Tab-separated table of C-alpha atoms in Angstrom:
chain	number	residue	atom	x	y	z
E	1	MET	CA	-29.382	-70.696	25.387
E	2	LEU	CA	-32.218	-70.664	22.969
E	3	LYS	CA	-33.430	-67.520	24.629
E	4	PHE	CA	-29.980	-66.076	24.232
E	5	TRP	CA	-29.941	-66.726	20.511
E	6	LYS	CA	-33.445	-65.277	20.210
E	7	LYS	CA	-32.389	-62.059	21.830
E	8	LYS	CA	-29.688	-61.492	19.277
E	9	PRO	CA	-32.056	-60.990	16.363
E	10	ALA	CA	-34.140	-58.824	18.680
E	11	ALA	CA	-31.049	-56.740	19.316
E	12	ASP	CA	-30.393	-56.624	15.614
E	13	ALA	CA	-33.955	-55.511	15.006
E	14	PRO	CA	-33.416	-51.875	15.925
E	15	PRO	CA	-30.894	-51.390	13.144
E	16	ALA	CA	-33.457	-52.917	10.811
E	17	ALA	CA	-36.067	-50.487	12.018
E	18	PRO	CA	-34.003	-47.460	11.136
E	19	ASP	CA	-33.223	-49.085	7.806
E	20	ALA	CA	-36.912	-49.328	7.223
E	21	VAL	CA	-37.390	-45.717	8.158
E	22	ALA	CA	-34.365	-44.576	6.200
E	23	PRO	CA	-35.710	-45.246	2.718
E	24	PRO	CA	-38.855	-43.186	3.278
E	25	ASP	CA	-36.685	-40.519	4.876
E	26	PRO	CA	-35.451	-39.391	1.535
E	27	ARG	CA	-31.806	-39.644	2.433
E	28	PRO	CA	-30.540	-40.144	-1.106
E	29	LEU	CA	-33.001	-37.506	-2.206
E	30	ASP	CA	-31.511	-35.119	0.375
E	31	VAL	CA	-28.075	-35.559	-1.120
E	32	ALA	CA	-29.381	-35.028	-4.600
E	33	THR	CA	-31.391	-31.994	-3.703
E	34	ALA	CA	-28.523	-30.587	-1.687
E	35	GLU	CA	-26.096	-31.026	-4.507
E	36	ALA	CA	-28.443	-29.743	-7.183
E	37	PRO	CA	-29.034	-26.291	-5.677
E	38	VAL	CA	-25.442	-25.843	-4.550
E	39	GLU	CA	-23.983	-26.144	-8.027
E	40	PRO	CA	-26.429	-23.755	-9.692
E	41	LEU	CA	-26.040	-21.279	-6.852
E	42	ALA	CA	-22.302	-21.390	-7.256
E	43	GLU	CA	-22.716	-20.730	-10.945
E	44	HIS	CA	-24.879	-17.668	-10.282
E	45	VAL	CA	-22.662	-16.154	-7.621
E	46	ASP	CA	-19.290	-17.086	-9.032
E	47	PRO	CA	-19.266	-15.683	-12.548
E	48	SER	CA	-16.282	-13.418	-12.964
E	49	PRO	CA	-18.230	-10.577	-14.597
E	50	LEU	CA	-20.354	-10.257	-11.495
E	51	ALA	CA	-17.300	-10.467	-9.285
E	52	GLU	CA	-15.524	-7.760	-11.237
E	53	VAL	CA	-18.521	-5.466	-11.276
E	54	ALA	CA	-19.150	-5.981	-7.584
E	55	ASP	CA	-15.579	-5.665	-6.390
E	56	VAL	CA	-13.737	-3.098	-8.503
E	57	PRO	CA	-16.131	-0.162	-8.788
E	58	PRO	CA	-17.025	-0.100	-5.094
E	59	ALA	CA	-13.314	-0.070	-4.302
E	60	GLU	CA	-12.795	2.816	-6.703
E	61	GLU	CA	-15.864	4.592	-5.404
E	62	ALA	CA	-14.654	4.050	-1.856
E	63	GLU	CA	-11.323	5.626	-2.749
E	64	GLU	CA	-13.051	8.532	-4.464
E	65	ALA	CA	-15.393	8.934	-1.533
E	66	ALA	CA	-12.515	8.734	0.909
E	67	GLY	CA	-10.326	11.019	-1.211
E	68	PRO	CA	-12.229	14.271	-0.658
E	69	ALA	CA	-12.484	13.544	3.087
E	70	ARG	CA	-8.745	12.976	3.364
E	71	ARG	CA	-7.937	15.955	1.200
E	72	SER	CA	-10.386	18.500	2.572
E	73	TRP	CA	-9.117	22.009	3.230
E	74	ARG	CA	-9.690	21.598	6.951
E	75	ASP	CA	-7.845	18.302	7.084
E	76	ARG	CA	-4.887	19.703	5.170
E	77	LEU	CA	-4.639	22.988	7.060
E	78	SER	CA	-5.582	21.979	10.599
E	79	GLY	CA	-1.963	21.209	11.475
E	80	SER	CA	-0.668	24.671	10.620
E	81	ALA	CA	0.664	26.975	13.323
E	82	PHE	CA	-2.156	29.392	12.545
E	83	ALA	CA	-4.829	26.765	13.176
E	84	ARG	CA	-3.151	25.426	16.303
E	85	SER	CA	-2.464	28.751	18.021
E	86	LEU	CA	-5.810	30.406	17.286
E	87	GLY	CA	-7.695	27.185	17.924
E	88	ALA	CA	-6.081	26.863	21.344
E	89	LEU	CA	-6.975	30.463	22.063
E	90	PHE	CA	-10.700	30.113	21.440
E	91	VAL	CA	-11.329	26.511	22.448
E	92	ARG	CA	-11.147	27.410	26.142
E	93	ASN	CA	-14.003	29.957	25.738
E	94	PRO	CA	-11.952	32.870	27.102
E	95	LYS	CA	-13.270	36.052	28.663
E	96	LEU	CA	-13.675	39.034	26.333
E	97	ASP	CA	-11.090	41.556	27.474
E	98	ASP	CA	-7.941	43.351	26.367
E	99	ALA	CA	-5.789	40.420	27.396
E	100	LEU	CA	-7.609	38.153	24.935
E	101	LEU	CA	-7.218	40.683	22.123
E	102	ASP	CA	-3.513	41.040	22.901
E	103	GLU	CA	-3.117	37.275	22.758
E	104	LEU	CA	-4.999	37.238	19.465
E	105	GLU	CA	-2.704	39.871	17.964
E	106	THR	CA	0.380	37.943	19.072
E	107	ALA	CA	-0.984	34.720	17.608
E	108	LEU	CA	-1.652	36.390	14.256
E	109	ILE	CA	1.807	37.925	14.069
E	110	THR	CA	3.586	34.677	14.928
E	111	ALA	CA	1.474	32.903	12.272
E	112	ASP	CA	3.036	35.174	9.595
E	113	VAL	CA	-0.002	37.360	9.036
E	114	GLY	CA	2.340	40.320	9.443
E	115	VAL	CA	2.506	43.137	11.962
E	116	ALA	CA	0.548	45.698	9.950
E	117	ALA	CA	-2.245	43.318	8.936
E	118	SER	CA	-2.531	41.840	12.441
E	119	THR	CA	-2.637	45.253	14.128
E	120	ASP	CA	-5.287	46.610	11.774
E	121	LEU	CA	-7.449	43.525	12.148
E	122	VAL	CA	-7.287	43.430	15.949
E	123	ASP	CA	-7.880	47.186	16.232
E	124	ARG	CA	-11.138	46.817	14.310
E	125	LEU	CA	-12.211	43.966	16.587
E	126	ARG	CA	-11.169	45.927	19.676
E	127	ARG	CA	-13.437	48.824	18.746
E	128	ARG	CA	-16.351	46.433	18.344
E	129	VAL	CA	-15.606	44.806	21.706
E	130	GLU	CA	-15.690	48.238	23.335
E	131	LYS	CA	-19.104	48.789	21.788
E	132	ARG	CA	-20.205	45.478	23.336
E	133	GLU	CA	-21.098	43.983	19.953
E	134	PHE	CA	-19.977	40.501	21.029
E	135	ALA	CA	-21.772	38.464	23.653
E	136	ASP	CA	-18.968	35.962	24.089
E	137	ALA	CA	-15.784	34.546	22.583
E	138	ALA	CA	-17.790	32.566	20.017
E	139	ALA	CA	-19.163	35.819	18.604
E	140	LEU	CA	-15.639	37.245	18.478
E	141	LEU	CA	-14.487	34.125	16.628
E	142	ALA	CA	-17.254	34.575	14.042
E	143	ALA	CA	-16.242	38.206	13.548
E	144	LEU	CA	-12.574	37.231	13.194
E	145	ARG	CA	-13.455	34.654	10.547
E	146	ALA	CA	-15.475	37.247	8.640
E	147	GLU	CA	-12.558	39.692	8.754
E	148	LEU	CA	-10.120	37.068	7.474
E	149	ILE	CA	-12.410	36.038	4.617
E	150	ALA	CA	-12.920	39.688	3.664
E	151	LEU	CA	-9.140	40.127	3.569
E	152	VAL	CA	-8.461	37.329	1.078
E	153	ALA	CA	-11.733	37.192	-0.884
E	154	PRO	CA	-10.687	39.979	-3.325
E	155	VAL	CA	-7.560	38.019	-4.359
E	156	ALA	CA	-9.365	34.700	-4.900
E	157	ARG	CA	-9.385	35.015	-8.691
E	158	PRO	CA	-8.743	31.875	-10.763
E	159	LEU	CA	-6.494	31.832	-13.795
E	160	GLN	CA	-8.437	32.465	-17.004
E	161	VAL	CA	-7.105	31.016	-20.262
E	162	VAL	CA	-8.192	33.347	-23.072
E	163	PRO	CA	-9.005	31.296	-26.205
E	164	ALA	CA	-8.300	34.228	-28.509
E	165	HIS	CA	-4.614	34.310	-27.588
E	166	LYS	CA	-3.695	30.950	-29.165
E	167	PRO	CA	-1.623	30.289	-27.165
E	168	HIS	CA	-2.234	31.848	-23.792
E	169	VAL	CA	1.335	32.157	-22.489
E	170	VAL	CA	1.976	31.516	-18.786
E	171	LEU	CA	5.470	32.187	-17.470
E	172	VAL	CA	6.176	30.452	-14.168
E	173	VAL	CA	8.833	32.012	-11.934
E	174	GLY	CA	10.161	31.469	-8.427
E	175	VAL	CA	13.203	30.580	-6.388
E	176	ASN	CA	14.673	27.088	-6.198
E	177	GLY	CA	12.841	24.590	-4.036
E	178	VAL	CA	9.362	26.124	-4.044
E	179	GLY	CA	7.846	23.370	-6.214
E	180	LYS	CA	7.828	25.358	-9.446
E	181	THR	CA	8.351	22.502	-11.920
E	182	THR	CA	5.933	20.246	-10.042
E	183	THR	CA	3.327	23.015	-10.149
E	184	ILE	CA	3.758	23.242	-13.929
E	185	GLY	CA	3.186	19.501	-14.261
E	186	LYS	CA	0.006	19.713	-12.198
E	187	LEU	CA	-1.237	22.691	-14.203
E	188	ALA	CA	-0.642	20.789	-17.448
E	189	ARG	CA	-2.663	17.878	-16.114
E	190	ARG	CA	-5.502	20.156	-14.996
E	191	TYR	CA	-5.871	22.058	-18.274
E	192	ARG	CA	-5.362	19.042	-20.477
E	193	GLY	CA	-8.162	17.396	-18.514
E	194	GLU	CA	-10.332	20.386	-19.396
E	195	GLY	CA	-9.769	19.661	-23.067
E	196	LEU	CA	-7.195	22.354	-23.805
E	197	GLY	CA	-4.160	21.829	-25.995
E	198	VAL	CA	-1.054	22.364	-23.842
E	199	ILE	CA	2.680	22.684	-24.574
E	200	LEU	CA	5.421	23.001	-21.947
E	201	ALA	CA	8.682	24.915	-22.376
E	202	ALA	CA	11.695	23.668	-20.405
E	203	GLY	CA	13.158	27.098	-19.772
E	204	ASP	CA	14.994	26.123	-16.582
E	205	THR	CA	18.320	25.334	-18.258
E	206	PHE	CA	20.311	26.404	-15.219
E	207	ARG	CA	19.415	23.698	-12.690
E	208	ALA	CA	20.728	20.179	-13.266
E	209	ALA	CA	18.018	17.667	-14.212
E	210	ALA	CA	15.333	20.362	-14.501
E	211	VAL	CA	14.757	19.573	-18.175
E	212	GLU	CA	14.482	15.841	-17.424
E	213	GLN	CA	12.040	16.511	-14.601
E	214	LEU	CA	9.738	18.576	-16.808
E	215	THR	CA	10.034	16.026	-19.631
E	216	THR	CA	8.880	13.334	-17.217
E	217	TRP	CA	5.838	15.410	-16.330
E	218	GLY	CA	5.140	15.900	-20.034
E	219	GLU	CA	5.264	12.163	-20.705
E	220	ARG	CA	3.048	11.437	-17.722
E	221	ASN	CA	0.435	13.942	-18.900
E	222	GLN	CA	0.937	13.247	-22.629
E	223	VAL	CA	1.877	16.869	-23.194
E	224	PRO	CA	4.671	17.957	-25.619
E	225	VAL	CA	7.750	19.522	-24.038
E	226	ILE	CA	9.984	21.890	-26.014
E	227	ALA	CA	13.517	21.639	-24.647
E	228	GLN	CA	17.185	22.121	-25.487
E	229	GLY	CA	20.305	20.951	-23.744
E	230	SER	CA	21.364	21.996	-20.277
E	231	GLY	CA	22.960	25.429	-20.278
E	232	ALA	CA	21.019	26.653	-23.312
E	233	ASP	CA	19.638	30.166	-23.394
E	234	SER	CA	16.329	30.153	-21.541
E	235	ALA	CA	14.809	32.948	-23.628
E	236	SER	CA	15.653	31.038	-26.815
E	237	VAL	CA	13.966	27.863	-25.556
E	238	ILE	CA	10.772	29.690	-24.633
E	239	PHE	CA	10.799	31.604	-27.927
E	240	ASP	CA	11.014	28.298	-29.848
E	241	ALA	CA	8.180	26.906	-27.739
E	242	LEU	CA	5.986	29.902	-28.571
E	243	GLN	CA	6.675	29.446	-32.285
E	244	THR	CA	5.766	25.772	-32.033
E	245	ALA	CA	2.614	26.474	-30.035
E	246	ARG	CA	1.427	29.032	-32.582
E	247	ALA	CA	2.147	26.707	-35.471
E	248	ARG	CA	0.172	23.887	-33.831
E	249	GLY	CA	-2.637	26.149	-32.698
E	250	VAL	CA	-2.543	25.007	-29.073
E	251	ASP	CA	-4.453	26.831	-26.363
E	252	LEU	CA	-1.900	27.108	-23.586
E	253	LEU	CA	1.882	27.417	-23.318
E	254	ILE	CA	3.363	27.040	-19.832
E	255	ALA	CA	7.040	28.011	-19.593
E	256	ASP	CA	9.393	27.008	-16.802
E	257	THR	CA	12.232	29.355	-15.850
E	258	ALA	CA	15.434	28.982	-13.888
E	259	GLY	CA	14.937	29.093	-10.140
E	260	ARG	CA	16.708	32.099	-8.758
E	261	LEU	CA	17.108	34.020	-5.565
E	262	HIS	CA	15.314	37.334	-5.564
E	263	THR	CA	18.644	38.920	-4.573
E	264	GLN	CA	20.478	37.694	-7.708
E	265	SER	CA	20.182	40.652	-10.057
E	266	GLY	CA	21.778	38.849	-13.021
E	267	LEU	CA	19.255	36.052	-13.023
E	268	MET	CA	16.417	38.471	-12.398
E	269	ASP	CA	17.531	40.433	-15.487
E	270	GLU	CA	17.175	37.217	-17.489
E	271	LEU	CA	13.457	37.235	-16.759
E	272	SER	CA	13.187	40.685	-18.292
E	273	LYS	CA	15.041	39.361	-21.339
E	274	ILE	CA	12.491	36.542	-21.724
E	275	ARG	CA	9.675	39.068	-21.757
E	276	ARG	CA	11.428	41.167	-24.414
E	277	VAL	CA	12.109	38.135	-26.622
E	278	LEU	CA	8.527	36.870	-26.416
E	279	ALA	CA	7.248	40.323	-27.368
E	280	LYS	CA	8.864	39.882	-30.804
E	281	LEU	CA	6.245	37.228	-31.607
E	282	ASP	CA	3.391	38.414	-29.403
E	283	ALA	CA	3.397	41.921	-27.978
E	284	GLU	CA	1.105	40.815	-25.134
E	285	ALA	CA	3.100	37.729	-24.118
E	286	PRO	CA	3.443	36.510	-21.476
E	287	HIS	CA	-0.222	36.883	-20.668
E	288	GLU	CA	0.299	35.592	-17.141
E	289	VAL	CA	3.355	35.599	-14.875
E	290	LEU	CA	2.796	33.135	-12.047
E	291	LEU	CA	5.066	33.462	-9.041
E	292	VAL	CA	5.296	30.252	-7.031
E	293	ILE	CA	5.777	30.896	-3.319
E	294	ASP	CA	6.690	28.354	-0.652
E	295	GLY	CA	4.153	28.711	2.142
E	296	THR	CA	6.740	27.705	4.742
E	297	THR	CA	9.011	30.703	4.061
E	298	GLY	CA	6.906	33.125	6.076
E	299	GLN	CA	7.560	36.814	5.651
E	300	ASN	CA	10.394	36.113	3.209
E	301	ALA	CA	7.635	35.402	0.684
E	302	VAL	CA	6.688	39.076	0.872
E	303	ASN	CA	10.226	40.107	-0.099
E	304	GLN	CA	10.295	37.591	-2.961
E	305	THR	CA	7.001	38.862	-4.321
E	306	ARG	CA	8.178	42.462	-4.200
E	307	GLN	CA	11.421	41.704	-6.087
E	308	PHE	CA	9.831	39.502	-8.744
E	309	ARG	CA	7.047	41.985	-9.331
E	310	GLU	CA	9.591	44.736	-9.943
E	311	ALA	CA	11.679	42.539	-12.255
E	312	ILE	CA	9.018	41.063	-14.512
E	313	GLY	CA	5.584	42.172	-13.373
E	314	VAL	CA	3.957	39.294	-11.488
E	315	THR	CA	0.247	38.907	-12.268
E	316	GLY	CA	-0.675	35.943	-10.065
E	317	LEU	CA	0.535	33.805	-7.175
E	318	VAL	CA	0.672	30.098	-6.392
E	319	VAL	CA	1.304	29.342	-2.705
E	320	THR	CA	2.582	25.790	-2.204
E	321	LYS	CA	3.279	23.464	0.739
E	322	LEU	CA	0.491	24.797	2.925
E	323	ASP	CA	-0.260	21.289	4.180
E	324	GLY	CA	3.053	20.821	5.966
E	325	THR	CA	4.766	23.022	8.515
E	326	ALA	CA	3.537	26.260	6.927
E	327	LYS	CA	2.078	28.745	9.369
E	328	GLY	CA	-0.554	29.720	6.807
E	329	GLY	CA	-0.767	33.391	7.702
E	330	VAL	CA	1.505	34.478	4.860
E	331	VAL	CA	-1.479	34.257	2.483
E	332	PHE	CA	-3.163	37.087	4.413
E	333	ALA	CA	0.055	39.114	4.422
E	334	LEU	CA	0.429	38.753	0.643
E	335	ALA	CA	-3.205	39.691	0.078
E	336	ARG	CA	-2.920	42.851	2.149
E	337	GLU	CA	0.511	43.921	0.889
E	338	PHE	CA	0.072	43.393	-2.862
E	339	GLY	CA	-3.509	42.519	-3.722
E	340	LEU	CA	-2.220	40.134	-6.400
E	341	PRO	CA	-4.587	37.337	-7.437
E	342	ILE	CA	-3.869	34.062	-5.670
E	343	ARG	CA	-4.592	31.592	-8.465
E	344	PHE	CA	-3.782	28.290	-6.763
E	345	VAL	CA	-2.607	26.838	-3.462
E	346	GLY	CA	-0.802	23.561	-2.893
E	347	LEU	CA	-2.373	21.368	-0.202
E	348	GLY	CA	-0.404	18.169	-0.813
E	349	GLU	CA	1.757	16.206	-3.179
E	350	GLY	CA	-1.021	14.666	-5.277
E	351	ILE	CA	-1.993	16.067	-8.661
E	352	GLU	CA	-5.460	16.947	-7.332
E	353	ASP	CA	-3.948	18.786	-4.369
E	354	LEU	CA	-3.194	21.887	-6.438
E	355	ARG	CA	-6.451	23.696	-5.685
E	356	VAL	CA	-7.986	26.848	-7.096
E	357	PHE	CA	-7.816	29.295	-4.200
E	358	ASP	CA	-11.117	29.562	-2.326
E	359	ALA	CA	-11.162	32.246	0.375
E	360	ALA	CA	-13.977	30.783	2.489
E	361	ALA	CA	-12.649	27.213	2.276
E	362	PHE	CA	-9.168	28.435	3.208
E	363	VAL	CA	-10.365	30.239	6.324
E	364	ASP	CA	-12.585	27.297	7.258
E	365	GLY	CA	-9.551	25.059	7.046
E	366	LEU	CA	-7.484	27.291	9.303
E	367	LEU	CA	-10.190	28.393	11.694
E	368	PRO	CA	-13.447	26.419	11.580
E	369	PRO	CA	-16.628	28.142	12.806
E	370	ALA	CA	-16.963	25.743	15.734
E	371	LEU	CA	-13.984	24.673	17.818
E	372	SER	CA	-14.005	21.679	20.124
């Protein structure tokens, strides 16, 4: 029994041994040193200024970096019928023969390039094929791209605001539903961002809520809008806006007009009246007549352009909605038929998606140099 009681302290000895080792093992010091660095580290990493600087700008930069990629010409135009049909034609590396050229001509016509423009283009390529200028379909594709760029390059002329006019008067015309008022809002944003003084004229007094829509754009862009009640005389509204713009010395006056069908002679005559009324204050006004065309309307856009040009003398085009179901070829048809400057194209609903027309970027978007 005595041995039994002696073994107990011996059994208790091991806990004592660790206790003896524990103090030298700086256990309390470990806790202190662990806690001391953690708190200061938290203070250095946590401060809100650092968090804000680290988090917000990268997010904004990421959006800006992602924005151009999402809104590139190729990304916006790759879904068009033009891109799909011609892409499918060349991606299979077809044999160079008359059958391929016939398919190419059909694809161009169905993409709204127009019969005359498509026939001329393919005939030029056919003569070069007969001369054996192309080694393969890839060489034919490069030649086609060059022909398309050459067709639209002469009309890729941006709108120039002449400072001496004070104001430079831009009259925006088009049929209902083409995105005319929205285009005006985007133009106001663009030129105000360039430091120009801008005034808008709500000349579309025919369509319900048109004045309210333009007023909303004016408030969003912090641009004054000259307006009267619904049903007011459009020429009178725009005349008042010109007087106001001259009195304030602004750089640019953009005037909306009633959307009308090109077959409605009465409404088309109203456009001529606007021109006559503006001439009483400025013999050169309007300095620009922008016709807004819906890119999804196909060859009907050619008829609209012809009628509006005869009625009021169109000086520039804006082709909208090219990012949706538009076939895309109508731009080539307009360039060949009229040679009017294409000032802008609409590639989306965002404010930045109203782009200055770039011939090479447009063709790249429809028909990239390398197809896979």
